[in-house]
Amino acid sequence: MIQNAQQSQASPIALADTDANADTDADADADAEGIATMEHLGRTECLNLLALTQVGRVAFVVDGRPEILPVNYALDGDAVLFRTSEDSVLNQVSLANVAFEVDCIDPSTRTGWSVVVHGHANDIADAIDPTSERLRRLALITWAPGQRQCWFVIRPRDISGRRLRVLPLEL
């Protein structure tokens, strides 16, 4: 029985074969692929997953147009810290509401997870408060070439995550 995701933490969905010549029998597809479940992750697990990766995406709006850019980042508690160059469009995030996303996807198994942080971005490059000074001392290596002296911190308003797993039909 398929349950509404709001009623359950994991909602099973039979995966369908995307091949144009596939058998249209849903039971055959489910037998071959398994049952997919979508789990909503708690805040602690989301933070643990955020701590595992080094690259995420910042989503923001510039002149009414959505932008999504990859950044290297560091995590300090639940705050996300990233650096950019002076000429980057990322400097537009200062004092803006943003989304920050990380994920890990395995196409071969059709599994993965995603975490999204919604919050407010603050430019801390020139801030002299003790917290900003401490954050700028964190190890934050950027892969992009050139100077990255513009520091931003995203203070979360909310953090959410989902995990997609495929379970075998027979346990």
Coordinates of C-alpha atoms in Angstrom, one line a residue:
M1 CA 0.0 0.0 0.0
I2 CA 1.4 3.4 -0.9
Q3 CA 1.2 5.9 1.9
N4 CA 1.2 9.7 1.7
A5 CA 4.7 11.2 2.6
Q6 CA 3.0 13.4 5.2
Q7 CA 1.6 10.4 7.0
S8 CA 4.9 8.4 7.0
Q9 CA 8.6 9.1 7.1
A10 CA 9.1 6.7 4.2
S11 CA 6.7 6.4 1.4
P12 CA 7.2 3.3 -0.9
I13 CA 7.0 3.8 -4.6
A14 CA 7.5 1.0 -7.2
L15 CA 10.3 2.0 -9.6
A16 CA 9.3 1.8 -13.3
D17 CA 11.6 0.8 -16.1
T18 CA 12.3 3.7 -18.4
D19 CA 13.1 1.6 -21.4
A20 CA 10.6 2.2 -24.3
N21 CA 10.3 -1.5 -24.9
A22 CA 9.7 -2.4 -21.2
D23 CA 6.8 -4.5 -20.1
T24 CA 4.0 -2.3 -19.0
D25 CA 3.1 -4.7 -16.2
A26 CA 3.9 -2.7 -13.0
D27 CA 4.5 -5.8 -11.0
A28 CA 7.2 -7.0 -13.4
D29 CA 8.9 -3.6 -13.1
A30 CA 8.7 -3.7 -9.4
D31 CA 10.0 -7.2 -9.2
A32 CA 13.1 -6.3 -11.3
E33 CA 13.9 -3.0 -9.5
G34 CA 12.6 -3.1 -5.9
I35 CA 10.7 -0.6 -3.9
A36 CA 11.9 3.0 -3.6
T37 CA 11.4 4.8 -0.3
M38 CA 11.8 8.5 0.4
E39 CA 12.8 9.3 3.9
H40 CA 12.7 12.8 5.4
L41 CA 15.8 13.4 7.5
G42 CA 16.0 15.0 10.9
R43 CA 18.2 18.0 11.6
T44 CA 21.0 16.1 13.3
E45 CA 21.3 13.7 10.3
C46 CA 21.2 16.6 7.9
L47 CA 24.1 18.3 9.8
N48 CA 26.1 15.1 9.8
L49 CA 25.6 14.8 6.0
L50 CA 26.6 18.5 5.5
A51 CA 29.8 17.7 7.4
L52 CA 30.7 14.9 4.9
T53 CA 31.2 17.0 1.8
Q54 CA 33.2 20.0 0.6
V55 CA 31.2 21.3 -2.3
G56 CA 27.6 22.6 -2.2
R57 CA 25.5 25.0 -4.3
V58 CA 24.3 28.4 -3.3
A59 CA 20.9 29.4 -4.8
F60 CA 19.9 33.1 -4.9
V61 CA 18.2 35.7 -7.0
V62 CA 19.9 38.5 -8.9
D63 CA 17.8 41.1 -10.7
G64 CA 14.8 38.8 -10.6
R65 CA 16.7 35.9 -12.1
P66 CA 17.6 32.7 -10.2
E67 CA 21.3 31.7 -9.9
I68 CA 22.8 28.5 -8.6
L69 CA 26.6 28.3 -8.2
P70 CA 28.9 25.7 -6.7
V71 CA 31.1 26.6 -3.8
N72 CA 33.6 25.0 -1.4
Y73 CA 32.3 25.4 2.1
A74 CA 33.0 24.7 5.7
L75 CA 30.4 24.0 8.4
D76 CA 30.5 25.6 11.9
G77 CA 27.8 24.1 14.0
D78 CA 24.8 24.7 11.7
A79 CA 26.2 27.8 9.9
V80 CA 27.6 27.4 6.3
L81 CA 30.7 29.4 5.5
F82 CA 32.0 30.0 1.9
R83 CA 34.5 32.4 0.2
T84 CA 34.4 34.0 -3.2
S85 CA 36.2 36.5 -5.3
E86 CA 35.5 40.3 -5.4
D87 CA 34.2 40.1 -9.0
S88 CA 31.9 37.1 -8.4
V89 CA 28.1 37.4 -8.7
L90 CA 28.1 35.5 -5.4
N91 CA 28.7 38.9 -3.7
Q92 CA 25.1 39.7 -4.4
V93 CA 24.0 37.3 -1.6
S94 CA 25.0 39.7 1.1
L95 CA 22.0 40.3 3.3
A96 CA 19.8 38.1 1.1
N97 CA 17.7 35.0 1.7
V98 CA 19.4 32.0 0.1
A99 CA 19.3 28.3 -0.3
F100 CA 22.3 26.1 0.1
E101 CA 22.2 22.5 -1.2
V102 CA 24.4 19.4 -1.0
D103 CA 23.7 15.9 -2.3
C104 CA 25.2 12.5 -3.0
I105 CA 23.5 10.5 -5.8
D106 CA 24.3 7.0 -7.1
P107 CA 22.7 6.6 -10.6
S108 CA 23.6 2.9 -10.8
T109 CA 21.5 2.1 -7.7
R110 CA 19.0 5.0 -8.0
T111 CA 19.8 6.1 -4.4
G112 CA 21.0 9.2 -2.7
W113 CA 20.4 12.0 -0.4
S114 CA 20.0 15.7 -0.5
V115 CA 20.2 18.4 2.2
V116 CA 18.9 22.0 1.8
V117 CA 19.7 24.9 4.2
H118 CA 17.4 28.0 3.9
G119 CA 18.8 31.0 5.5
H120 CA 20.2 34.5 5.4
A121 CA 23.7 35.2 4.0
N122 CA 26.0 37.7 5.7
D123 CA 29.2 39.2 4.4
I124 CA 31.7 38.8 7.2
A125 CA 34.9 39.7 5.2
D126 CA 35.4 43.0 7.1
A127 CA 33.4 42.2 10.3
I128 CA 35.3 42.7 13.5
D129 CA 33.1 40.8 15.9
P130 CA 34.7 37.8 17.6
T131 CA 32.5 35.2 15.8
S132 CA 33.3 36.5 12.3
E133 CA 37.0 36.7 13.2
R134 CA 36.9 33.0 14.4
L135 CA 35.0 31.9 11.3
R136 CA 37.6 33.4 9.0
R137 CA 40.3 31.4 10.7
L138 CA 38.5 28.1 9.8
A139 CA 40.2 25.9 7.3
L140 CA 38.3 26.6 4.1
I141 CA 40.2 25.6 0.9
T142 CA 38.7 26.7 -2.3
W143 CA 39.3 24.8 -5.5
A144 CA 38.7 27.8 -7.9
P145 CA 41.8 29.7 -8.8
G146 CA 42.5 33.3 -7.7
Q147 CA 41.9 35.3 -4.5
R148 CA 38.9 34.4 -2.5
Q149 CA 38.8 37.1 0.1
C150 CA 35.0 37.7 0.3
W151 CA 33.7 35.6 3.2
F152 CA 30.0 34.8 3.7
V153 CA 28.2 32.9 6.4
I154 CA 24.7 31.4 5.9
R155 CA 22.8 31.3 9.2
P156 CA 20.0 28.7 8.7
R157 CA 16.4 29.4 9.2
D158 CA 15.6 25.8 8.5
I159 CA 17.4 22.7 7.4
S160 CA 15.8 19.8 5.7
G161 CA 16.8 16.6 3.9
R162 CA 15.6 13.5 2.1
R163 CA 17.1 10.1 1.4
L164 CA 16.0 7.9 -1.5
R165 CA 16.7 4.2 -0.9
V166 CA 15.7 1.1 -3.0
L167 CA 14.6 -1.9 -1.0
P168 CA 14.4 -5.4 -2.4
L169 CA 10.9 -6.7 -2.9
E170 CA 11.7 -9.8 -0.9
L171 CA 13.3 -9.4 2.5

